[in-house]
Amino acid sequence: MSQIYGILQSNGGAPDQAALQAMITSARKSCPDGDGLWQDAGIVLGVGLLRTLPAYRSVTAPVCCKEQGLVVVADARIDNRRDLAPLLDCREGGISDAEIILRAYGKWGEACVEQLTGDFAFAVWDEQKRTLFCARDRFGVKPFYYTQAGDTLVFASTIAALLQSGLVSKDLNETFIADFLAGLTSNDDSTMYARILSLSAAHCMTARDGRASFRRYWEPALTRQISYARDEEYVAHYRELLAEAVRCRLETDGDVAGLLSGGLDSGSITAFAANILADQGRRYTTWSFVLADDQKNHERDERSLIELMHSRTGVAGQFLTTRDFSGRIDDLYNGSDDYLYLGNAPHTAALFRRLADTNTRVLLDGYGGDQCPTSGKDIPLLEFLDGLHFIRLGRYLSASARFH
């Protein structure tokens, strides 16, 4: 991902230049494609670019509109560009996603977020209102962290950038850590650091005169019901939505790779991505975490299912085992101030090194997809109990017991 960062001094004073330089240095570690700054009295905005979109959709500096007094920094992929272009009086094929956001703000103001579809985190400085407006996409795919102390508001795409700025303490949030270790999830804006907050998904923040206000701009329509006469129509609609979601994530100048296991989620994405890219004369490569060669016949090894997907889709598949990571666990955290999920960290580190060697910038993953059509939990107890499917429940629990 690209990274955005900024410092707002509500008293109009100059932002701390040492803190700014530390944030720039932090972003450059993972943003090799350029960076840029914009500064004015009491405000500085920056962006570091890791280009995953086509060149014409990417920018290496904040985007400005002098006539309206607007400046935006964004880490974004806007999927409804084609629909927005005529409304914003611009040509869809020759404008960056950051400029789409800027024009949308210029037209609709803070209501612009309700018009955007895609993954995004952005900040718009409105000089006329002396207001910083920030927003995060509906599902919180793009990160956005911030901290406020007195007259100073600091934001960034990573916790590491905030910590390295020196403007926020490293005091830990013990409640968050306890919940995390207990496997509990939190829907609030807390992080593992007491003074660092996360802008919640589907929320926007307006900072003005040293105060920040928040608004939820979207929530799923839980009462909406889609009704068709035949089951096949539900299947067709689901396939259409999934295909479009995959297609939006394939628009890049480089190669595209994906994680593939024996599950339905990554397998479905592989099938759609392979077909779409094949029609464009492009290739799709999958990477799979499997047991070592001498454990191929273990019941938890999914190699046979993965190889079946390779043969059906014609994709080139690569396997990774524990032998592909020979470093120390400590090496994974060297220079990182963010926490990681330790369970898959060695495999993930090995994978990312391989992807970097091939200059692959887009990696698709079906994580969590298997649970979407069920109850959203690891074991769909409520689904089976609600339908009185006790025999199915028994079979499911029996099968699950072998792996847990």
PDB file of N, CA and C in Angstrom, residues 36-70:
ATOM      1  N   GLY A  36       6.095  12.919  -1.770  1.00  0.00           N
ATOM      2  CA  GLY A  36       5.978  14.367  -1.911  1.00  0.00           C
ATOM      3  C   GLY A  36       5.314  14.985  -0.700  1.00  0.00           C
ATOM      4  N   LEU A  37       5.527  16.304  -0.540  1.00  0.00           N
ATOM      5  CA  LEU A  37       4.990  17.048   0.592  1.00  0.00           C
ATOM      6  C   LEU A  37       4.259  18.296   0.112  1.00  0.00           C
ATOM      7  N   TRP A  38       3.330  18.742   0.929  1.00  0.00           N
ATOM      8  CA  TRP A  38       2.707  20.058   0.755  1.00  0.00           C
ATOM      9  C   TRP A  38       2.616  20.691   2.136  1.00  0.00           C
ATOM     10  N   GLN A  39       3.055  21.958   2.257  1.00  0.00           N
ATOM     11  CA  GLN A  39       3.049  22.633   3.545  1.00  0.00           C
ATOM     12  C   GLN A  39       2.457  24.024   3.411  1.00  0.00           C
ATOM     13  N   ASP A  40       1.797  24.432   4.490  1.00  0.00           N
ATOM     14  CA  ASP A  40       1.283  25.784   4.607  1.00  0.00           C
ATOM     15  C   ASP A  40       1.245  26.113   6.097  1.00  0.00           C
ATOM     16  N   ALA A  41       0.775  27.273   6.436  1.00  0.00           N
ATOM     17  CA  ALA A  41       0.748  27.681   7.836  1.00  0.00           C
ATOM     18  C   ALA A  41      -0.068  26.704   8.678  1.00  0.00           C
ATOM     19  N   GLY A  42       0.600  26.021   9.596  1.00  0.00           N
ATOM     20  CA  GLY A  42      -0.089  25.134  10.524  1.00  0.00           C
ATOM     21  C   GLY A  42      -0.458  23.776   9.986  1.00  0.00           C
ATOM     22  N   ILE A  43      -0.068  23.434   8.777  1.00  0.00           N
ATOM     23  CA  ILE A  43      -0.488  22.162   8.187  1.00  0.00           C
ATOM     24  C   ILE A  43       0.594  21.631   7.251  1.00  0.00           C
ATOM     25  N   VAL A  44       0.831  20.321   7.301  1.00  0.00           N
ATOM     26  CA  VAL A  44       1.712  19.660   6.346  1.00  0.00           C
ATOM     27  C   VAL A  44       1.088  18.307   6.012  1.00  0.00           C
ATOM     28  N   LEU A  45       1.083  17.984   4.728  1.00  0.00           N
ATOM     29  CA  LEU A  45       0.541  16.719   4.237  1.00  0.00           C
ATOM     30  C   LEU A  45       1.600  16.027   3.393  1.00  0.00           C
ATOM     31  N   GLY A  46       1.715  14.716   3.544  1.00  0.00           N
ATOM     32  CA  GLY A  46       2.699  13.970   2.775  1.00  0.00           C
ATOM     33  C   GLY A  46       2.145  12.656   2.276  1.00  0.00           C
ATOM     34  N   VAL A  47       2.773  12.126   1.228  1.00  0.00           N
ATOM     35  CA  VAL A  47       2.376  10.845   0.665  1.00  0.00           C
ATOM     36  C   VAL A  47       3.612  10.112   0.167  1.00  0.00           C
ATOM     37  N   GLY A  48       3.667   8.815   0.428  1.00  0.00           N
ATOM     38  CA  GLY A  48       4.698   7.950  -0.125  1.00  0.00           C
ATOM     39  C   GLY A  48       4.026   6.913  -1.005  1.00  0.00           C
ATOM     40  N   LEU A  49       4.583   6.657  -2.162  1.00  0.00           N
ATOM     41  CA  LEU A  49       3.907   5.824  -3.153  1.00  0.00           C
ATOM     42  C   LEU A  49       4.519   4.441  -3.282  1.00  0.00           C
ATOM     43  N   LEU A  50       3.690   3.433  -3.115  1.00  0.00           N
ATOM     44  CA  LEU A  50       3.977   2.065  -3.546  1.00  0.00           C
ATOM     45  C   LEU A  50       2.952   1.782  -4.637  1.00  0.00           C
ATOM     46  N   ARG A  51       3.385   1.848  -5.884  1.00  0.00           N
ATOM     47  CA  ARG A  51       2.440   1.844  -6.995  1.00  0.00           C
ATOM     48  C   ARG A  51       1.895   0.452  -7.270  1.00  0.00           C
ATOM     49  N   THR A  52       0.599   0.305  -7.087  1.00  0.00           N
ATOM     50  CA  THR A  52      -0.101  -0.933  -7.449  1.00  0.00           C
ATOM     51  C   THR A  52      -1.089  -0.698  -8.577  1.00  0.00           C
ATOM     52  N   LEU A  53      -1.478   0.542  -8.795  1.00  0.00           N
ATOM     53  CA  LEU A  53      -2.398   0.892  -9.872  1.00  0.00           C
ATOM     54  C   LEU A  53      -1.606   1.320 -11.112  1.00  0.00           C
ATOM     55  N   PRO A  54      -2.267   1.403 -12.269  1.00  0.00           N
ATOM     56  CA  PRO A  54      -1.577   1.929 -13.458  1.00  0.00           C
ATOM     57  C   PRO A  54      -1.022   3.321 -13.197  1.00  0.00           C
ATOM     58  N   ALA A  55      -0.004   3.685 -13.945  1.00  0.00           N
ATOM     59  CA  ALA A  55       0.713   4.941 -13.699  1.00  0.00           C
ATOM     60  C   ALA A  55      -0.218   6.145 -13.715  1.00  0.00           C
ATOM     61  N   TYR A  56      -1.179   6.180 -14.626  1.00  0.00           N
ATOM     62  CA  TYR A  56      -2.032   7.359 -14.739  1.00  0.00           C
ATOM     63  C   TYR A  56      -2.954   7.526 -13.531  1.00  0.00           C
ATOM     64  N   ARG A  57      -3.114   6.463 -12.733  1.00  0.00           N
ATOM     65  CA  ARG A  57      -3.975   6.541 -11.557  1.00  0.00           C
ATOM     66  C   ARG A  57      -3.196   6.825 -10.278  1.00  0.00           C
ATOM     67  N   SER A  58      -1.884   6.988 -10.386  1.00  0.00           N
ATOM     68  CA  SER A  58      -1.033   7.156  -9.216  1.00  0.00           C
ATOM     69  C   SER A  58      -0.352   8.517  -9.241  1.00  0.00           C
ATOM     70  N   VAL A  59      -0.098   9.059  -8.055  1.00  0.00           N
ATOM     71  CA  VAL A  59       0.613  10.335  -7.942  1.00  0.00           C
ATOM     72  C   VAL A  59       1.641  10.230  -6.831  1.00  0.00           C
ATOM     73  N   THR A  60       2.726  10.978  -6.974  1.00  0.00           N
ATOM     74  CA  THR A  60       3.802  10.953  -5.977  1.00  0.00           C
ATOM     75  C   THR A  60       3.840  12.233  -5.153  1.00  0.00           C
ATOM     76  N   ALA A  61       2.749  12.991  -5.152  1.00  0.00           N
ATOM     77  CA  ALA A  61       2.710  14.231  -4.387  1.00  0.00           C
ATOM     78  C   ALA A  61       1.253  14.536  -4.039  1.00  0.00           C
ATOM     79  N   PRO A  62       1.018  15.320  -3.014  1.00  0.00           N
ATOM     80  CA  PRO A  62      -0.348  15.765  -2.727  1.00  0.00           C
ATOM     81  C   PRO A  62      -0.954  16.465  -3.942  1.00  0.00           C
ATOM     82  N   VAL A  63      -2.248  16.278  -4.152  1.00  0.00           N
ATOM     83  CA  VAL A  63      -2.948  16.886  -5.285  1.00  0.00           C
ATOM     84  C   VAL A  63      -3.656  18.145  -4.807  1.00  0.00           C
ATOM     85  N   CYS A  64      -3.483  19.238  -5.554  1.00  0.00           N
ATOM     86  CA  CYS A  64      -3.995  20.535  -5.127  1.00  0.00           C
ATOM     87  C   CYS A  64      -4.985  21.112  -6.134  1.00  0.00           C
ATOM     88  N   CYS A  65      -5.907  21.894  -5.623  1.00  0.00           N
ATOM     89  CA  CYS A  65      -6.785  22.715  -6.450  1.00  0.00           C
ATOM     90  C   CYS A  65      -6.723  24.124  -5.881  1.00  0.00           C
ATOM     91  N   LYS A  66      -5.914  24.995  -6.504  1.00  0.00           N
ATOM     92  CA  LYS A  66      -5.692  26.336  -5.977  1.00  0.00           C
ATOM     93  C   LYS A  66      -6.976  27.164  -5.996  1.00  0.00           C
ATOM     94  N   GLU A  67      -7.818  26.976  -7.019  1.00  0.00           N
ATOM     95  CA  GLU A  67      -9.038  27.772  -7.121  1.00  0.00           C
ATOM     96  C   GLU A  67      -9.954  27.566  -5.918  1.00  0.00           C
ATOM     97  N   GLN A  68     -10.058  26.321  -5.451  1.00  0.00           N
ATOM     98  CA  GLN A  68     -10.932  26.018  -4.320  1.00  0.00           C
ATOM     99  C   GLN A  68     -10.184  25.944  -2.994  1.00  0.00           C
ATOM    100  N   GLY A  69      -8.851  26.059  -3.052  1.00  0.00           N
ATOM    101  CA  GLY A  69      -8.068  26.003  -1.827  1.00  0.00           C
ATOM    102  C   GLY A  69      -8.095  24.629  -1.182  1.00  0.00           C
ATOM    103  N   LEU A  70      -7.986  23.563  -2.008  1.00  0.00           N
ATOM    104  CA  LEU A  70      -8.077  22.196  -1.515  1.00  0.00           C
ATOM    105  C   LEU A  70      -6.780  21.436  -1.803  1.00  0.00           C
TER     106      LEU A  70
END
